[in-house]
Amino acid sequence: MPLLFLLALFLLADFIVLFTLGAKLGLLLTLLWIALSAAFGLHLIRRESLLTLQRARERLALGELPSDELLAGATFVLAGVLLMAPGFLSDLLGLVCLLPGSGQLARRWFPRAASGGGRTQGQGGSEWGPAASTAHRDSAPRDESEARPLEGDFIGRDSSGHDGDSR
C-alpha cells in the first residue's frame, strides 16, 4: 500500500512539473520533448530486451544462471518505460537508470536476484541448464529392475498386485 501511495505522489508531481515547465517552454517544445523521449524509450526497450535475451541464453548454454544479465536488462527496460511516460521527472529518473552505476545500485537493492537467488546444482552448474539434464540422464540406473520411483511418480498396479507396466 505505501508503494502505491508513493507511485501516486510521483505521478502527481510528474504532471505538476510537466505542466509548469510546459507553460514556460511552450506547447511545441514540450510535445517535441515528450515525443523524442518516448521514441528513445521504445528504442531502448526493443534493443535491450533482445540483447538481454541473447546474453541470458549464452549464460544458460554455459550452465550458469543469468541473474546479472537479467538485472541489467531489467534496469534498461525500466529506464525505457520511464522515458516513454510523459513527464520530466520520469524522464530524469529514466536517465538516472541509464547511468553506469545504476546497475550496482539495483544489485544492492535486490541482493537475492543479483546473487542468483535460485537453486543451484553445485560445481557451478545450474539446475535448469543443459548440464543438469545430462547429469540426471547419466546417473539413471541402466537396468529397469534397479529403477526406483521418484517422489511423485505414479506406479499403476492391477488388482493382483502386479505392476500395470507390461515391459
Short mmCIF file of C-alpha atoms in Angstrom, two decimals:
data_model
loop_
_atom_site.label_atom_id
_atom_site.label_comp_id
_atom_site.label_asym_id
_atom_site.label_seq_id
_atom_site.Cartn_x
_atom_site.Cartn_y
_atom_site.Cartn_z
CA MET A 1 0.00 0.00 0.00
CA PRO A 2 2.77 2.54 0.74
CA LEU A 3 4.34 1.76 -2.63
CA LEU A 4 1.08 2.57 -4.39
CA PHE A 5 0.83 5.81 -2.43
CA LEU A 6 4.39 6.78 -3.36
CA LEU A 7 3.70 5.95 -7.01
CA ALA A 8 0.60 8.17 -6.96
CA LEU A 9 2.59 11.02 -5.40
CA PHE A 10 5.33 10.61 -8.00
CA LEU A 11 2.82 10.70 -10.86
CA LEU A 12 1.13 13.76 -9.41
CA ALA A 13 4.46 15.56 -9.01
CA ASP A 14 5.46 14.49 -12.53
CA PHE A 15 2.34 16.04 -14.06
CA ILE A 16 2.70 19.21 -11.99
CA VAL A 17 6.29 19.64 -13.21
CA LEU A 18 5.23 18.78 -16.76
CA PHE A 19 2.53 21.45 -16.84
CA THR A 20 4.69 24.03 -15.06
CA LEU A 21 7.68 23.58 -17.35
CA GLY A 22 5.35 23.18 -20.34
CA ALA A 23 3.90 26.62 -19.64
CA LYS A 24 7.40 28.11 -19.52
CA LEU A 25 8.82 26.26 -22.56
CA GLY A 26 5.76 26.36 -24.78
CA LEU A 27 3.48 23.69 -26.15
CA LEU A 28 5.52 22.81 -29.24
CA LEU A 29 8.80 22.30 -27.39
CA THR A 30 7.09 20.29 -24.62
CA LEU A 31 5.36 18.00 -27.12
CA LEU A 32 8.63 17.57 -29.03
CA TRP A 33 10.43 16.59 -25.81
CA ILE A 34 7.71 14.07 -24.90
CA ALA A 35 7.72 12.53 -28.40
CA LEU A 36 11.51 12.27 -28.59
CA SER A 37 11.89 10.77 -25.11
CA ALA A 38 9.11 8.26 -25.82
CA ALA A 39 10.77 7.24 -29.10
CA PHE A 40 14.13 6.84 -27.34
CA GLY A 41 12.47 4.80 -24.57
CA LEU A 42 10.79 2.50 -27.09
CA HIS A 43 14.07 2.03 -28.95
CA LEU A 44 15.84 1.27 -25.68
CA ILE A 45 13.26 -1.34 -24.66
CA ARG A 46 13.44 -3.11 -28.04
CA ARG A 47 17.23 -3.12 -28.24
CA GLU A 48 17.97 -4.04 -24.63
CA SER A 49 15.32 -6.72 -24.35
CA LEU A 50 16.78 -8.54 -27.37
CA LEU A 51 20.36 -8.12 -26.16
CA THR A 52 19.44 -9.27 -22.65
CA LEU A 53 17.68 -12.33 -24.02
CA GLN A 54 20.72 -13.18 -26.15
CA ARG A 55 23.14 -12.79 -23.21
CA ALA A 56 20.86 -14.82 -20.93
CA ARG A 57 20.73 -17.66 -23.48
CA GLU A 58 24.53 -17.66 -23.71
CA ARG A 59 24.84 -17.93 -19.91
CA LEU A 60 22.23 -20.69 -19.80
CA ALA A 61 24.10 -22.58 -22.50
CA LEU A 62 27.16 -22.47 -20.24
CA GLY A 63 25.06 -23.90 -17.39
CA GLU A 64 25.04 -20.67 -15.36
CA LEU A 65 22.20 -18.57 -14.04
CA PRO A 66 21.94 -15.28 -15.98
CA SER A 67 20.95 -13.17 -12.96
CA ASP A 68 23.35 -10.28 -13.63
CA GLU A 69 22.27 -10.02 -17.26
CA LEU A 70 18.59 -10.12 -16.36
CA LEU A 71 19.01 -7.49 -13.66
CA ALA A 72 20.92 -5.19 -16.03
CA GLY A 73 18.31 -5.76 -18.74
CA ALA A 74 15.51 -5.03 -16.30
CA THR A 75 17.22 -1.75 -15.37
CA PHE A 76 17.38 -0.73 -19.03
CA VAL A 77 13.76 -1.75 -19.65
CA LEU A 78 12.69 0.27 -16.58
CA ALA A 79 14.60 3.23 -17.98
CA GLY A 80 12.80 2.80 -21.30
CA VAL A 81 9.39 2.64 -19.63
CA LEU A 82 10.16 5.76 -17.60
CA LEU A 83 11.30 7.56 -20.74
CA MET A 84 8.09 6.59 -22.52
CA ALA A 85 5.95 8.05 -19.73
CA PRO A 86 5.04 11.68 -20.35
CA GLY A 87 6.76 13.90 -17.82
CA PHE A 88 10.06 15.47 -16.98
CA LEU A 89 10.57 13.75 -13.61
CA SER A 90 10.02 10.29 -15.11
CA ASP A 91 12.44 11.17 -17.92
CA LEU A 92 15.01 12.30 -15.38
CA LEU A 93 14.59 9.10 -13.38
CA GLY A 94 14.85 7.06 -16.61
CA LEU A 95 18.11 8.78 -17.50
CA VAL A 96 19.44 8.06 -13.99
CA CYS A 97 18.68 4.37 -14.62
CA LEU A 98 20.94 4.55 -17.69
CA LEU A 99 23.96 5.74 -15.71
CA PRO A 100 26.72 3.13 -15.31
CA GLY A 101 26.43 2.93 -11.51
CA SER A 102 22.69 2.25 -11.56
CA GLY A 103 23.27 -1.50 -12.01
CA GLN A 104 25.32 -1.57 -8.80
CA LEU A 105 22.52 0.24 -7.01
CA ALA A 106 19.99 -2.28 -8.30
CA ARG A 107 22.20 -5.13 -7.08
CA ARG A 108 22.30 -3.53 -3.64
CA TRP A 109 18.51 -3.13 -3.55
CA PHE A 110 17.84 -6.66 -4.83
CA PRO A 111 20.70 -8.76 -3.42
CA ARG A 112 18.91 -12.09 -3.84
CA ALA A 113 18.35 -11.57 -7.57
CA ALA A 114 21.92 -10.39 -8.08
CA SER A 115 23.46 -13.36 -6.29
CA GLY A 116 21.50 -15.90 -8.29
CA GLY A 117 18.81 -16.26 -5.65
CA GLY A 118 17.72 -19.50 -7.21
CA ARG A 119 18.71 -23.06 -6.60
CA THR A 120 21.99 -24.31 -7.98
CA GLN A 121 23.20 -27.79 -8.62
CA GLY A 122 26.71 -27.39 -7.29
CA GLN A 123 30.07 -27.23 -9.07
CA GLY A 124 28.95 -24.08 -10.87
CA GLY A 125 26.13 -25.66 -12.87
CA SER A 126 22.56 -24.57 -12.71
CA GLU A 127 19.67 -26.86 -12.11
CA TRP A 128 17.95 -25.58 -15.26
CA GLY A 129 20.89 -25.67 -17.65
CA PRO A 130 21.82 -28.37 -20.13
CA ALA A 131 24.43 -29.81 -17.75
CA ALA A 132 21.69 -30.62 -15.26
CA SER A 133 19.61 -32.57 -17.76
CA THR A 134 22.56 -34.66 -18.93
CA ALA A 135 23.73 -35.28 -15.37
CA HIS A 136 20.31 -36.66 -14.46
CA ARG A 137 20.20 -38.81 -17.57
CA ASP A 138 23.70 -40.21 -16.98
CA SER A 139 23.04 -41.08 -13.35
CA ALA A 140 19.88 -43.05 -14.15
CA PRO A 141 20.16 -46.80 -13.49
CA ARG A 142 20.79 -48.91 -16.57
CA ASP A 143 18.68 -51.90 -15.53
CA GLU A 144 14.93 -51.46 -15.10
CA SER A 145 14.95 -53.67 -12.00
CA GLU A 146 17.23 -51.10 -10.31
CA ALA A 147 14.89 -48.22 -11.13
CA ARG A 148 13.20 -46.77 -8.10
CA PRO A 149 10.25 -44.41 -8.45
CA LEU A 150 10.92 -40.77 -7.75
CA GLU A 151 8.70 -38.80 -5.45
CA GLY A 152 5.53 -38.01 -7.34
CA ASP A 153 5.86 -40.87 -9.87
CA PHE A 154 2.75 -42.97 -10.37
CA ILE A 155 3.05 -46.73 -10.46
CA GLY A 156 -0.09 -48.45 -11.71
CA ARG A 157 -0.96 -51.78 -10.10
CA ASP A 158 -3.76 -54.13 -11.06
CA SER A 159 -5.93 -55.97 -8.55
CA SER A 160 -3.43 -58.88 -8.27
CA GLY A 161 -0.69 -56.55 -7.04
CA HIS A 162 1.42 -56.73 -10.19
CA ASP A 163 2.73 -53.67 -11.93
CA GLY A 164 0.46 -52.38 -14.66
CA ASP A 165 3.57 -51.96 -16.79
CA SER A 166 3.84 -54.82 -19.32
CA ARG A 167 7.52 -54.38 -20.21
#
